[in-house]
mmCIF file of C-alpha atoms in Angstrom:
data_model
loop_
_atom_site.group_PDB
_atom_site.id
_atom_site.type_symbol
_atom_site.label_atom_id
_atom_site.label_comp_id
_atom_site.label_asym_id
_atom_site.label_seq_id
_atom_site.Cartn_x
_atom_site.Cartn_y
_atom_site.Cartn_z
ATOM 1 C CA MET A 130 -7.193 9.029 -9.485
ATOM 2 C CA ARG A 131 -7.992 11.223 -12.479
ATOM 3 C CA GLU A 132 -11.529 11.770 -11.191
ATOM 4 C CA ALA A 133 -10.171 13.013 -7.849
ATOM 5 C CA ILE A 134 -7.793 15.363 -9.661
ATOM 6 C CA GLU A 135 -10.592 16.694 -11.859
ATOM 7 C CA ARG A 136 -12.636 17.320 -8.675
ATOM 8 C CA GLY A 137 -9.755 19.524 -7.455
ATOM 9 C CA ASP A 138 -7.830 17.146 -5.172
ATOM 10 C CA GLY A 139 -4.298 18.565 -5.129
ATOM 11 C CA VAL A 140 -2.878 15.732 -3.013
ATOM 12 C CA ALA A 141 -4.105 13.318 -5.701
ATOM 13 C CA VAL A 142 -2.083 15.363 -8.228
ATOM 14 C CA LEU A 143 1.074 14.786 -6.169
ATOM 15 C CA ASP A 144 0.222 11.095 -5.692
ATOM 16 C CA ALA A 145 -0.313 10.624 -9.443
ATOM 17 C CA VAL A 146 2.936 12.393 -10.319
ATOM 18 C CA ALA A 147 4.772 10.228 -7.770
ATOM 19 C CA GLU A 148 3.224 7.069 -9.282
ATOM 20 C CA CYS A 149 4.475 8.137 -12.709
ATOM 21 C CA PHE A 150 7.988 8.651 -11.342
ATOM 22 C CA LEU A 151 7.938 5.367 -9.421
ATOM 23 C CA CYS A 152 6.874 3.485 -12.554
ATOM 24 C CA ASP A 153 9.318 5.403 -14.770
ATOM 25 C CA LEU A 154 6.444 6.824 -16.819
ATOM 26 C CA GLN A 155 5.980 10.224 -18.367
ATOM 27 C CA PRO A 156 2.903 11.865 -16.856
ATOM 28 C CA PRO A 157 -0.018 12.220 -19.268
ATOM 29 C CA ALA A 158 -0.670 15.764 -20.519
ATOM 30 C CA TRP A 159 -3.758 16.267 -18.310
ATOM 31 C CA LEU A 160 -1.695 15.391 -15.213
ATOM 32 C CA ALA A 161 1.218 17.606 -16.240
ATOM 33 C CA LEU A 162 -1.210 20.521 -16.714
ATOM 34 C CA ALA A 163 -2.842 19.898 -13.319
ATOM 35 C CA PHE A 164 0.560 19.797 -11.607
ATOM 36 C CA LEU A 165 1.997 22.826 -13.407
ATOM 37 C CA SER A 166 -1.102 24.903 -12.732
ATOM 38 C CA ARG A 167 -0.766 24.336 -8.982
ATOM 39 C CA TRP A 168 3.027 24.721 -9.050
ATOM 40 C CA ARG A 169 2.750 28.038 -10.912
ATOM 41 C CA SER A 170 0.195 29.323 -8.405
ATOM 42 C CA VAL A 171 2.935 29.201 -5.762
ATOM 43 C CA LYS A 172 5.791 30.346 -7.978
ATOM 44 C CA HIS A 173 3.781 33.359 -9.201
ATOM 45 C CA ALA A 174 2.593 34.202 -5.662
ATOM 46 C CA SER A 175 -1.091 33.564 -6.385
ATOM 47 C CA VAL A 176 -1.144 31.440 -3.219
ATOM 48 C CA GLY A 177 1.149 31.585 -0.220
ATOM 49 C CA SER A 178 2.110 27.977 0.344
ATOM 50 C CA TRP A 179 2.450 24.526 -1.146
ATOM 51 C CA ASP A 180 -0.319 23.352 1.175
ATOM 52 C CA GLU A 181 -2.570 26.053 -0.223
ATOM 53 C CA ALA A 182 -1.763 24.970 -3.784
ATOM 54 C CA PHE A 183 -1.935 21.205 -3.317
ATOM 55 C CA GLY A 184 -3.804 20.753 -0.040
ATOM 56 C CA GLN A 185 -2.670 19.428 3.298
ATOM 57 C CA PRO A 186 -1.164 15.936 3.007
ATOM 58 C CA TRP A 187 -2.973 14.784 6.153
ATOM 59 C CA PRO A 188 -6.224 16.031 7.660
ATOM 60 C CA LYS A 189 -5.872 18.111 10.806
ATOM 61 C CA GLY A 190 -5.587 15.866 13.855
ATOM 62 C CA THR A 191 -4.076 12.901 11.971
ATOM 63 C CA GLN A 192 -1.883 10.787 14.217
ATOM 64 C CA LEU A 193 1.305 10.634 12.171
ATOM 65 C CA ALA A 194 2.901 7.954 14.358
ATOM 66 C CA ARG A 195 -0.069 5.661 13.628
ATOM 67 C CA LYS A 196 0.146 6.441 9.883
ATOM 68 C CA ARG A 197 3.872 5.517 9.906
ATOM 69 C CA LEU A 198 3.130 2.303 11.809
ATOM 70 C CA VAL A 199 0.565 1.274 9.200
ATOM 71 C CA GLN A 200 2.712 2.262 6.218
ATOM 72 C CA GLU A 201 5.783 0.466 7.557
ATOM 73 C CA ASN A 202 4.069 -2.717 8.733
ATOM 74 C CA ALA A 203 0.908 -3.391 6.703
ATOM 75 C CA VAL A 204 2.735 -5.381 4.017
ATOM 76 C CA ARG A 205 4.677 -7.348 6.642
ATOM 77 C CA ALA A 206 1.482 -8.368 8.443
ATOM 78 C CA TRP A 207 -0.313 -9.211 5.193
ATOM 79 C CA LEU A 208 2.586 -11.340 3.935
ATOM 80 C CA ALA A 209 2.802 -13.140 7.288
ATOM 81 C CA ALA A 210 -0.914 -13.972 7.024
ATOM 82 C CA VAL A 211 -0.574 -15.099 3.402
ATOM 83 C CA ARG A 212 2.366 -17.392 4.245
ATOM 84 C CA ARG A 213 0.394 -19.061 7.031
ATOM 85 C CA ILE A 214 -2.725 -19.459 4.895
ATOM 86 C CA ARG A 215 -0.687 -20.890 2.019
ATOM 87 C CA ALA A 216 1.064 -23.325 4.387
ATOM 88 C CA ASP A 217 -2.261 -24.509 5.853
ATOM 89 C CA PRO A 218 -5.227 -23.632 3.593
ATOM 90 C CA GLY A 219 -7.648 -25.279 6.014
ATOM 91 C CA ARG A 220 -6.630 -22.993 8.850
ATOM 92 C CA PRO A 221 -9.378 -20.586 9.833
ATOM 93 C CA ILE A 222 -8.684 -16.855 9.857
ATOM 94 C CA THR A 223 -9.285 -16.321 13.570
ATOM 95 C CA LYS A 224 -7.907 -14.427 16.547
ATOM 96 C CA ALA A 225 -5.330 -17.221 16.999
ATOM 97 C CA LEU A 226 -3.862 -16.489 13.559
ATOM 98 C CA TRP A 227 -3.616 -12.781 14.352
ATOM 99 C CA GLN A 228 -2.107 -13.496 17.763
ATOM 100 C CA GLU A 229 0.612 -15.618 16.147
ATOM 101 C CA ILE A 230 1.355 -12.906 13.576
ATOM 102 C CA GLY A 231 1.231 -10.191 16.228
ATOM 103 C CA THR A 232 3.706 -12.082 18.399
ATOM 104 C CA GLU A 233 6.049 -12.531 15.419
ATOM 105 C CA LEU A 234 5.895 -8.855 14.465
ATOM 106 C CA GLY A 235 5.700 -7.380 17.961
ATOM 107 C CA PHE A 236 2.070 -6.211 17.909
ATOM 108 C CA SER A 237 -1.185 -7.184 19.546
ATOM 109 C CA ALA A 238 -3.477 -9.566 17.666
ATOM 110 C CA THR A 239 -5.856 -6.693 16.945
ATOM 111 C CA THR A 240 -3.113 -4.466 15.538
ATOM 112 C CA ALA A 241 -1.724 -7.322 13.416
ATOM 113 C CA GLU A 242 -5.183 -7.918 11.923
ATOM 114 C CA GLU A 243 -5.788 -4.205 11.317
ATOM 115 C CA LEU A 244 -2.401 -3.866 9.633
ATOM 116 C CA ALA A 245 -2.891 -6.910 7.387
ATOM 117 C CA ARG A 246 -6.394 -5.889 6.386
ATOM 118 C CA SER A 247 -5.307 -2.287 5.681
ATOM 119 C CA HIS A 248 -2.900 -3.484 3.000
ATOM 120 C CA SER A 249 -4.527 -2.829 -0.338
ATOM 121 C CA SER A 250 -3.927 -5.963 -2.324
ATOM 122 C CA LEU A 251 -5.515 -7.311 -5.448
ATOM 123 C CA LEU A 252 -6.436 -10.442 -3.504
ATOM 124 C CA THR A 253 -8.001 -10.651 -0.082
ATOM 125 C CA LEU A 254 -6.812 -13.274 2.386
ATOM 126 C CA ALA A 255 -10.045 -15.217 1.833
ATOM 127 C CA GLU A 256 -9.462 -15.213 -1.946
ATOM 128 C CA ILE A 257 -5.910 -16.464 -1.466
ATOM 129 C CA LYS A 258 -7.222 -19.222 0.766
ATOM 130 C CA ALA A 259 -9.910 -20.146 -1.803
ATOM 131 C CA GLN A 260 -7.477 -20.139 -4.731
ATOM 132 C CA HIS A 261 -4.805 -22.177 -2.981
ATOM 133 C CA ASN A 262 -6.088 -25.459 -4.406
ATOM 134 C CA ASN A 263 -6.422 -24.167 -7.960
ATOM 135 C CA ASP A 264 -3.179 -25.463 -9.514
ATOM 136 C CA ARG A 265 -3.443 -23.221 -12.586
ATOM 137 C CA GLU A 266 -3.532 -20.059 -10.442
ATOM 138 C CA LYS A 267 -0.939 -21.172 -7.871
ATOM 139 C CA PRO A 268 2.291 -20.446 -9.853
ATOM 140 C CA LEU A 269 1.051 -16.966 -10.766
ATOM 141 C CA LEU A 270 0.097 -16.257 -7.178
ATOM 142 C CA ASP A 271 3.432 -17.646 -5.915
ATOM 143 C CA ASP A 272 5.352 -15.414 -8.346
ATOM 144 C CA GLY A 273 3.304 -12.371 -7.348
ATOM 145 C CA LEU A 274 3.839 -12.993 -3.631
ATOM 146 C CA ARG A 275 7.577 -13.516 -4.117
ATOM 147 C CA ALA A 276 7.805 -10.267 -6.100
ATOM 148 C CA LEU A 277 5.809 -8.351 -3.470
ATOM 149 C CA ASP A 278 7.916 -9.834 -0.680
ATOM 150 C CA ALA A 279 11.183 -9.012 -2.476
ATOM 151 C CA ALA A 280 10.072 -5.462 -3.268
ATOM 152 C CA PHE A 281 9.039 -4.852 0.328
ATOM 153 C CA HIS A 282 12.260 -6.194 1.789
ATOM 154 C CA SER A 283 14.519 -4.431 -0.695
ATOM 155 C CA SER A 284 12.859 -1.113 0.148
ATOM 156 C CA HIS A 285 13.222 -1.815 3.890
ATOM 157 C CA GLY A 286 16.782 -3.122 3.887
ATOM 158 C CA GLY A 287 15.940 -6.740 4.703
ATOM 159 C CA LYS A 288 15.983 -10.064 2.954
ATOM 160 C CA PRO A 289 12.869 -11.732 1.580
ATOM 161 C CA ALA A 290 11.551 -14.719 3.453
ATOM 162 C CA LYS A 291 12.044 -18.131 1.907
ATOM 163 C CA SER A 292 8.824 -19.573 0.500
#
């Protein structure tokens, strides 16, 4: 993220500041300077808007409804896929899997797959499937999935699924 900020990406400045707040961290000095420089440009009337100082949050023509759909459902679709793969490691990742997940979540198979694959996770579905039989890795993976599931549901007002 620092590279993007040093290249002049104002939205990356806001994203980095938000990450610091979300993780209860004090921003590093270079980030504080980048933020304050842009903030002052608006406060001192060097530029006329926050968008001019930081950049537009979404490119012109972005379909905001689609962005919301992805942001609200990507983790749900990914977790649904992970649960099924963990329950049956021999199951192939095919259209049938996505159809089942889509039906559960109220989407088409294609949308369910796109949502799950758009979730940026440290592990891909194929890696989870491959690691399922490695007993040393399994407790760590289980704990990570439970934490991700709990965090998602607590931020969306629901209850985590039982594993």
